[in-house]
mmCIF file of C-alpha atoms and ligand atoms in Angstrom:
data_model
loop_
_atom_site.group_PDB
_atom_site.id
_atom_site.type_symbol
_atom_site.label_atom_id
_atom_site.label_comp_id
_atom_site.label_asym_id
_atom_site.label_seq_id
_atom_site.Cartn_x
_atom_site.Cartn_y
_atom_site.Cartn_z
ATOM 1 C CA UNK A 9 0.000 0.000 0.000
ATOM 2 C CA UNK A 10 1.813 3.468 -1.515
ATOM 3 C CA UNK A 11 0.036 6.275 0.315
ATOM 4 C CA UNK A 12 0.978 10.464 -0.091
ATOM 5 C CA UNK A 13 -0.989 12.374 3.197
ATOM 6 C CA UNK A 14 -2.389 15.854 1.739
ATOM 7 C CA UNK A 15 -3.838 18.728 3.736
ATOM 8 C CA UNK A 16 -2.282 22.198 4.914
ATOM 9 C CA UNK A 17 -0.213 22.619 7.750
ATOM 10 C CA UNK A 18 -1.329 21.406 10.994
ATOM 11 C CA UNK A 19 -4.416 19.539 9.271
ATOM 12 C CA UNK A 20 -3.413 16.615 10.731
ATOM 13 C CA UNK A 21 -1.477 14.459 7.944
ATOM 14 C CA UNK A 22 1.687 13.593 10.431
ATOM 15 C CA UNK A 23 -0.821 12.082 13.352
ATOM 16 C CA UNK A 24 -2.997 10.110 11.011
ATOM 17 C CA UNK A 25 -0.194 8.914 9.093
ATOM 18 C CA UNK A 26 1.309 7.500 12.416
ATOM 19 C CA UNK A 27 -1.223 5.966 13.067
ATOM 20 C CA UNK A 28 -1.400 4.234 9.731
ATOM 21 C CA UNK A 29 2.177 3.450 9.585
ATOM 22 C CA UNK A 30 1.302 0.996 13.094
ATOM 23 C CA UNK A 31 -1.700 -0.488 11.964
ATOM 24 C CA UNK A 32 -0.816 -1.972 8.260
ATOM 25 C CA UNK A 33 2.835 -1.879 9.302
ATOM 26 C CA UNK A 34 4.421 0.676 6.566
ATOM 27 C CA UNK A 35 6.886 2.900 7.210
ATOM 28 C CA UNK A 36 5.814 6.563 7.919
ATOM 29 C CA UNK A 37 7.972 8.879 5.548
ATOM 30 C CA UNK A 38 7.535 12.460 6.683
ATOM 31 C CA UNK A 39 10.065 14.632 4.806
ATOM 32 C CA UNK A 40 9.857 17.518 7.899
ATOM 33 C CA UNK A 41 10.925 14.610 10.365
ATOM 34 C CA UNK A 42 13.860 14.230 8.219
ATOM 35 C CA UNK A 43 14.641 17.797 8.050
ATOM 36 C CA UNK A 44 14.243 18.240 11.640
ATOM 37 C CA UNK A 45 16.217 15.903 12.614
ATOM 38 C CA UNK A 46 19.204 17.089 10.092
ATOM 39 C CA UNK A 47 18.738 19.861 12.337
ATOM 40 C CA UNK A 48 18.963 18.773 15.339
ATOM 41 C CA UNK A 49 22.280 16.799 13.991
ATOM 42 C CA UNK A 50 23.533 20.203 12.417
ATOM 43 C CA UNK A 51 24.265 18.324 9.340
ATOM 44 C CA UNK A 52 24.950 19.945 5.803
ATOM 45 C CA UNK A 53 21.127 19.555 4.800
ATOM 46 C CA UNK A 54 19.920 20.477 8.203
ATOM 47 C CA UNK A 55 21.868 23.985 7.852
ATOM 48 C CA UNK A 56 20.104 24.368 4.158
ATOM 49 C CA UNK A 57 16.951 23.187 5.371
ATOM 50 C CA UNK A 58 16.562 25.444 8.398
ATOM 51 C CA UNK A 59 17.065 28.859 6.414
ATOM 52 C CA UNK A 60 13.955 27.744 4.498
ATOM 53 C CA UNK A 61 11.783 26.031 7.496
ATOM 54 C CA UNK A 62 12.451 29.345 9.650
ATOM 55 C CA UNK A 63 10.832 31.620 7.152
ATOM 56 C CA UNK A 64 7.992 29.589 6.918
ATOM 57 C CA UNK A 65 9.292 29.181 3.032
ATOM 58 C CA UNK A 66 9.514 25.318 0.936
ATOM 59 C CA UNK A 67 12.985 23.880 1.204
ATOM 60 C CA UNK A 68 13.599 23.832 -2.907
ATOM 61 C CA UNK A 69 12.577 21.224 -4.857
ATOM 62 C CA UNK A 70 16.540 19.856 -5.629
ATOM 63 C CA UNK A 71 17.404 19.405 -2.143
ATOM 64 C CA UNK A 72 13.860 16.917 -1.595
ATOM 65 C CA UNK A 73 13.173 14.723 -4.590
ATOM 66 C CA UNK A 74 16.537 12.426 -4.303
ATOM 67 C CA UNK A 75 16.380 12.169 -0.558
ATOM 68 C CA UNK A 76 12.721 10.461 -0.725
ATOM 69 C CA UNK A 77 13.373 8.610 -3.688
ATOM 70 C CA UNK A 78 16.549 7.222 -1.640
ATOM 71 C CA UNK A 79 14.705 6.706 1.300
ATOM 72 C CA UNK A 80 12.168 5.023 -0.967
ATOM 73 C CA UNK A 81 14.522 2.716 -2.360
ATOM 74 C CA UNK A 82 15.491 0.932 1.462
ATOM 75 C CA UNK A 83 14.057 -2.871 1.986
ATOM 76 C CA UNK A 84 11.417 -1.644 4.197
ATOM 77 C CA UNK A 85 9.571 0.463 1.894
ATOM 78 C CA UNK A 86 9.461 -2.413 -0.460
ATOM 79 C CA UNK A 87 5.894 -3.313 0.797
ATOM 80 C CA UNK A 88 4.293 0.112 0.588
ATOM 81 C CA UNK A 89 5.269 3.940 2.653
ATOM 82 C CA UNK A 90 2.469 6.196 3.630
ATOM 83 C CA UNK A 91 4.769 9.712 2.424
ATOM 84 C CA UNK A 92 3.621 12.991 4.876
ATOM 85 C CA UNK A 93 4.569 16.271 4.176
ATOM 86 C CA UNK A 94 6.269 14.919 0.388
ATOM 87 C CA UNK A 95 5.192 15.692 -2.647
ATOM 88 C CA UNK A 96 4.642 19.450 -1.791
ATOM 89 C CA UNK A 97 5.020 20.676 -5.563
ATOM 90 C CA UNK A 98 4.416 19.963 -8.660
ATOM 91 C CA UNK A 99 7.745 19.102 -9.521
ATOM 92 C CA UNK A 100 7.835 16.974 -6.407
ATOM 93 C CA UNK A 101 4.581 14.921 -7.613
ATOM 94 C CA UNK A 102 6.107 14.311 -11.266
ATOM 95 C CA UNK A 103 9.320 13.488 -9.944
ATOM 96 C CA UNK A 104 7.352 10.723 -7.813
ATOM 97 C CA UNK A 105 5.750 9.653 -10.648
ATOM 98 C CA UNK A 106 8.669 9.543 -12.865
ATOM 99 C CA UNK A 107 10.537 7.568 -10.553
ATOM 100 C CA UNK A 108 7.857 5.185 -9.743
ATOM 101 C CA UNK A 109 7.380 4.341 -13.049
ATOM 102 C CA UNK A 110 10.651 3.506 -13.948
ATOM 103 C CA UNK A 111 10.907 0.232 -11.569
ATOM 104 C CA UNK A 112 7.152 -0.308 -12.505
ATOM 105 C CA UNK A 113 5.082 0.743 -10.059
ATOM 106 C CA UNK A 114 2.371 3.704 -8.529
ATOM 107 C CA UNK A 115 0.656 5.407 -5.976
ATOM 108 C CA UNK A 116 -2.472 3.729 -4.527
ATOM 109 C CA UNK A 117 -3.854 6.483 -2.506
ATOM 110 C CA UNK A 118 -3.327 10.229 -1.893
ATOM 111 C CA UNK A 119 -5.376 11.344 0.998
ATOM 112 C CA UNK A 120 -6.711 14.863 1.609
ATOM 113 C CA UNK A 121 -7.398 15.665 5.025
ATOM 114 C CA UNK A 122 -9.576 18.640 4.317
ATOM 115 C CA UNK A 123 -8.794 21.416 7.707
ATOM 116 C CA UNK A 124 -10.142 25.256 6.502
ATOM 117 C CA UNK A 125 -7.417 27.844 7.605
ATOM 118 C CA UNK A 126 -9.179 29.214 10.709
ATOM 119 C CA UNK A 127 -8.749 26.036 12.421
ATOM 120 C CA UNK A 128 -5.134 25.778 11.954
ATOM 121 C CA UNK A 129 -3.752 28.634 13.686
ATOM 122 C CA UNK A 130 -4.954 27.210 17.529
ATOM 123 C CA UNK A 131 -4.223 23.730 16.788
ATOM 124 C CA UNK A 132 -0.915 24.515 16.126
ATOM 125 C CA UNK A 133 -0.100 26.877 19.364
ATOM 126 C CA UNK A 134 -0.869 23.888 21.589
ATOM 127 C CA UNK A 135 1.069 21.404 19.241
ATOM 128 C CA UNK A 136 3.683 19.886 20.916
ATOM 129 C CA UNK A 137 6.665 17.502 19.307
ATOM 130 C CA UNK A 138 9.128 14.824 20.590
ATOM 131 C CA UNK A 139 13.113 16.495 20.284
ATOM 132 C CA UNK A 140 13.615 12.504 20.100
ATOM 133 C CA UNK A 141 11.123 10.563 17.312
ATOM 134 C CA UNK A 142 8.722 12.909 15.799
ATOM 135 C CA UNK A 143 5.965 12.571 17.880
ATOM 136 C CA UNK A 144 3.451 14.865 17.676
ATOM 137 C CA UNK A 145 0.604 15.689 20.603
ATOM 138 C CA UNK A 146 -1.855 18.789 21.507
ATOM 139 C CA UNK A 147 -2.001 20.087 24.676
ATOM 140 C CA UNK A 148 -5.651 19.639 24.350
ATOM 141 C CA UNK A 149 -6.674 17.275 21.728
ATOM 142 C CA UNK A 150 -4.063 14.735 21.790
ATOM 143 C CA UNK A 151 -2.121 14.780 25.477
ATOM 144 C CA UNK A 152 0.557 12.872 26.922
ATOM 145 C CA UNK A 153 0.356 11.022 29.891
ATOM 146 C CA UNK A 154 2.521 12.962 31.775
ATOM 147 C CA UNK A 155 3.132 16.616 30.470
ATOM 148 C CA UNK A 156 6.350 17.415 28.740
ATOM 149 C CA UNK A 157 6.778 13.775 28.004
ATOM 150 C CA UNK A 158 6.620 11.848 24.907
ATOM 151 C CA UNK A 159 4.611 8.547 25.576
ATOM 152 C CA UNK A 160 6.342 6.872 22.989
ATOM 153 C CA UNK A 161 10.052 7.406 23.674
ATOM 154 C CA UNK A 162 10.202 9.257 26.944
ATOM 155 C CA UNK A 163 11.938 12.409 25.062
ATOM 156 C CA UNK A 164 11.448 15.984 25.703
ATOM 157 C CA UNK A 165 8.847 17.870 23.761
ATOM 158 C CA UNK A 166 8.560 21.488 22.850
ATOM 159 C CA UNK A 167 7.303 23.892 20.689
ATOM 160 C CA UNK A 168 8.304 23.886 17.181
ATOM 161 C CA UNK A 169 10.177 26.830 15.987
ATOM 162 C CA UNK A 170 7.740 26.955 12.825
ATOM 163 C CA UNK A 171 4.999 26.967 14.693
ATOM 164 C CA UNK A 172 4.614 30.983 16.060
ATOM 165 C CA UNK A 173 1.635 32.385 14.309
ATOM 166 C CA UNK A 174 3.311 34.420 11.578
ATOM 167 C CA UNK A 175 5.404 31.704 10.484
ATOM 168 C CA UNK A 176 2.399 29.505 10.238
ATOM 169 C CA UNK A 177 0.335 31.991 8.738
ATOM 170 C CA UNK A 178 3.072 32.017 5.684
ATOM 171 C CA UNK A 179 3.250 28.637 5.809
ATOM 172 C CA UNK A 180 -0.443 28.299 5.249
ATOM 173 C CA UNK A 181 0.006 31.145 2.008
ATOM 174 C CA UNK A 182 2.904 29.285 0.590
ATOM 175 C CA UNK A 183 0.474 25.937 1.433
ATOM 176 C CA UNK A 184 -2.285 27.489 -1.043
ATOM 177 C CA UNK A 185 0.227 28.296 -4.147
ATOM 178 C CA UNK A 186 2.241 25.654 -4.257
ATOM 179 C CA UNK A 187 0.972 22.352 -2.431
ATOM 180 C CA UNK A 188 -3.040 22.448 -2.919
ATOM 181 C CA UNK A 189 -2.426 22.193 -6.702
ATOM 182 C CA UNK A 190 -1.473 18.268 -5.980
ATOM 183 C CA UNK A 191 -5.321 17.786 -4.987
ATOM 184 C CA UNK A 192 -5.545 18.401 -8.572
ATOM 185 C CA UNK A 193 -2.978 16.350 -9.834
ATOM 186 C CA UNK A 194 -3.709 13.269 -7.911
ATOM 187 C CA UNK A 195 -7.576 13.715 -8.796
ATOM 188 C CA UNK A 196 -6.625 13.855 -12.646
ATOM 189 C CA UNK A 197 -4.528 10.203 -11.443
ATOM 190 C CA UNK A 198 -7.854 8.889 -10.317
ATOM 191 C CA UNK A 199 -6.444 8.476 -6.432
ATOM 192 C CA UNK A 200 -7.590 11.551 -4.904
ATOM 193 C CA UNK A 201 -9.400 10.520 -1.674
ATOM 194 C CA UNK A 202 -11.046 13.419 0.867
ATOM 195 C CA UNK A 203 -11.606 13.608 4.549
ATOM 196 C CA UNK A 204 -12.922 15.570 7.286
ATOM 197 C CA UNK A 205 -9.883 16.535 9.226
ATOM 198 C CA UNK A 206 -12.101 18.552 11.858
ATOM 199 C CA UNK A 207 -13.724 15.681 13.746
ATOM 200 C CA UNK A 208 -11.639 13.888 16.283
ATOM 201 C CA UNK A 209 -8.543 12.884 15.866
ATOM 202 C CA UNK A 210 -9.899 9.009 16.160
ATOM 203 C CA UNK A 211 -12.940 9.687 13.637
ATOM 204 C CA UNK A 212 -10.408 11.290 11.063
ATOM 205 C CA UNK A 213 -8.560 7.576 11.328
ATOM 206 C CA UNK A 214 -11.529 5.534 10.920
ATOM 207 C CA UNK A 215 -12.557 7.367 7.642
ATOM 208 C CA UNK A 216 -9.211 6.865 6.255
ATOM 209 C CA UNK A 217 -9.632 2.670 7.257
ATOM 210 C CA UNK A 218 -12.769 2.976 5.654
ATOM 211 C CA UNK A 219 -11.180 3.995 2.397
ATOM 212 C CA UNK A 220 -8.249 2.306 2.250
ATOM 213 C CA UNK A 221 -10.234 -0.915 3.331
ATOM 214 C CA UNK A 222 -13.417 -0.687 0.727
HETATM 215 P P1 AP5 B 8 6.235 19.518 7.833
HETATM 216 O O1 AP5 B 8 6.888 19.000 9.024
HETATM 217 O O2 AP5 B 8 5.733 18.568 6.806
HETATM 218 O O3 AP5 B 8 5.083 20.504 8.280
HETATM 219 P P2 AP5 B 8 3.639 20.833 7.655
HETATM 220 O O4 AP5 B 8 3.263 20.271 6.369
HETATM 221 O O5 AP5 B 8 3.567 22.305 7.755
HETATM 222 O O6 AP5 B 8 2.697 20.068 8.503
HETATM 223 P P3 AP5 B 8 2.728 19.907 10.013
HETATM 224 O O7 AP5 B 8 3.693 18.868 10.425
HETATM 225 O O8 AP5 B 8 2.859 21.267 10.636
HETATM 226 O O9 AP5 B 8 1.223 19.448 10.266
HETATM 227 P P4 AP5 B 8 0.554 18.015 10.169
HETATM 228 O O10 AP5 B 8 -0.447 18.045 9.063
HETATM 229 O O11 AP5 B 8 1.557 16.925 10.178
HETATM 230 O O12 AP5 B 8 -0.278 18.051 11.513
HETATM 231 P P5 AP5 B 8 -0.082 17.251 12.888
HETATM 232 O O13 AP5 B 8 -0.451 15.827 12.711
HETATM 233 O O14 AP5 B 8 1.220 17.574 13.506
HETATM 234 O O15 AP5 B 8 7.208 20.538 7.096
HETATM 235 C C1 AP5 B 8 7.868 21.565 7.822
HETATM 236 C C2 AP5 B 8 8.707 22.406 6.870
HETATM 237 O O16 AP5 B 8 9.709 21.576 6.252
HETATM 238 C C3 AP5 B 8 7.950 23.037 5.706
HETATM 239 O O17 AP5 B 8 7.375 24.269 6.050
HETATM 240 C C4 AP5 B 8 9.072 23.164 4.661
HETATM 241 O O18 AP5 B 8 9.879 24.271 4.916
HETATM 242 C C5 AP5 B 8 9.911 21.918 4.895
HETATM 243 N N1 AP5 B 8 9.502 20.787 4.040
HETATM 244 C C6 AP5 B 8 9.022 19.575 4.451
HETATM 245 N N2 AP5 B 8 8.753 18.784 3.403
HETATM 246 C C7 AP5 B 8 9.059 19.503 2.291
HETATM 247 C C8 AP5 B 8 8.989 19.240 0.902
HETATM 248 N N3 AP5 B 8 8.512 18.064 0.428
HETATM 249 N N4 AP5 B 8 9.381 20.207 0.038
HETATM 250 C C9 AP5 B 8 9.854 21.388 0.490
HETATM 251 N N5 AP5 B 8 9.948 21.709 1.791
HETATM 252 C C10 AP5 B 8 9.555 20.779 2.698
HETATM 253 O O19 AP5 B 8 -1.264 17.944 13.728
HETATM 254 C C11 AP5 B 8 -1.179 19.312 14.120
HETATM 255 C C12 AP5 B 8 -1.678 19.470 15.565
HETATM 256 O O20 AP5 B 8 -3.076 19.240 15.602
HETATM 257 C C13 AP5 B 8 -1.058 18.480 16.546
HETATM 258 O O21 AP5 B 8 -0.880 19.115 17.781
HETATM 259 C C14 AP5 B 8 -2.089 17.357 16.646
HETATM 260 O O22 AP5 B 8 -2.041 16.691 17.889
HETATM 261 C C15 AP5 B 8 -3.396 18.120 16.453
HETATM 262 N N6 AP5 B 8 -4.409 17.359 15.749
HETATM 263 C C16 AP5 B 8 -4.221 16.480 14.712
HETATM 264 N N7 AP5 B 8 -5.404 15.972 14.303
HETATM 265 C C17 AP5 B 8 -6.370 16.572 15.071
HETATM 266 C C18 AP5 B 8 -7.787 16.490 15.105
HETATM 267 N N8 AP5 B 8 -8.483 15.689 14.274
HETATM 268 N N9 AP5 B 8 -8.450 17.254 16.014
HETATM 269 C C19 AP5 B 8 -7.761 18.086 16.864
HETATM 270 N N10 AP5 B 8 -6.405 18.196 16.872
HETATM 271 C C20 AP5 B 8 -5.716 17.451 15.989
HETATM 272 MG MG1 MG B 9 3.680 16.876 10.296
HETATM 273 ZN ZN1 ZN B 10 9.378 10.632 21.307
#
């Protein structure tokens, strides 16, 4: 199963694909989890990366597509990914066709979860991630145990640095011109499938069984 999550920032895409990733036992791909953790390593890419992430701005297109389809290439993708945050262009998209077609093979799904911009603002204030894995919780919505904790590795969380409300309302303007054009693109591919990303975080989930189960 080859899934790509849609949906703005903060819509929700990293959490359900998570939670996808542990029930049919793919690996979650999420291109900002990569990034971040360049970051944290202070690598080469990191340092690129960060210039673009602070602003809010897409890390160009050069610096993405051969990283995924790497990462892509490793045994354990070999029985499907579900891909967050990647394709976030055009170019991106095409370049995941292209390079799915050479060794035969395509996308089954690309799921939209559909969150309208005034939402996004407040879940992302009281989103907090794991320094350590990725992990993603809401102060409100989606708690840990104990607070400050990840539940899953026992790592510190904290507020993402892309996450102050200017930065994520340019993230949600550069969202609009370049990324929603893949709902497009992947309806035109015939695998364009929608869901309500306002409900609960559980309800979001069993939509997305739903589909990829009918
Ligand atoms: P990335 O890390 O991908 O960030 P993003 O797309 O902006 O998306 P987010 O991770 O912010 O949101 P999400 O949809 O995963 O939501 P989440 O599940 O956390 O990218 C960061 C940056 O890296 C980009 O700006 C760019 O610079 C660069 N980059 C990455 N990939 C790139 C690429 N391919 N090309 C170029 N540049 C790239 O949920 C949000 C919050 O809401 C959480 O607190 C969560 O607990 C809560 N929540 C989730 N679902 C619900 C629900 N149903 N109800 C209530 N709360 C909920
Ligand atoms: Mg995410
Ligand atoms: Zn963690």
């Amino acid at each position: 199963m080859k899934i790509v999550m849609l949906g703005a920032p903060g819509a929700g895409k990293g959490t359900q694909a998570k939670m996808i990733s542990s029930k049919y036992g793919i690996p979650h791909i999420s291109t900002g989890d990569i990034f971040r953790a360049n970051i944290k390593e202070n690598t080469e890419l990191g340092q690129k990366a960060k210039e673009y992430m602070d602003k809010g701005l897409l890390v160009p297109d050069e610096l993405v597509v051969d990283l995924v389809v790497d990462r892509l290439a490793q045994d354990d993708a070999k029985k499907g990914y579900v891909l967050d945050g990647f394709p976030r262009t055009i170019p991106q998209a095409e370049a995941l066709t292209a390079a799915l077609e050479k060794i035969g093979e395509k996308l089954d799904y690309a799921i939209d979860v559909d969150v309208p911009d005034e939402n996004i603002i407040s879940r992302m204030s009281g989103r907090r991630a794991c320094v350590n894995c990725g992990g993603t919780y809401h102060i409100k919505y989606n708690p840990t145990k104990k607070e400050g904790v990840c539940d899953a590795c026992g790592g510190e969380l904290i507020l993402r640095d892309d996450d102050k409300p200017e930065t994520v309302k340019q993230r949600l303007t550069v969202y609009h011109e370049q990324t929603q054009p893949l709902i497009d693109y992947y309806t035109k591919e015939g695998i364009l499938k929608e869901v309500d990303g306002t409900v609960d975080l559980d309800e979001v989930f069993n939509s997305i069984v739903e589909i990829l189960e009918q």
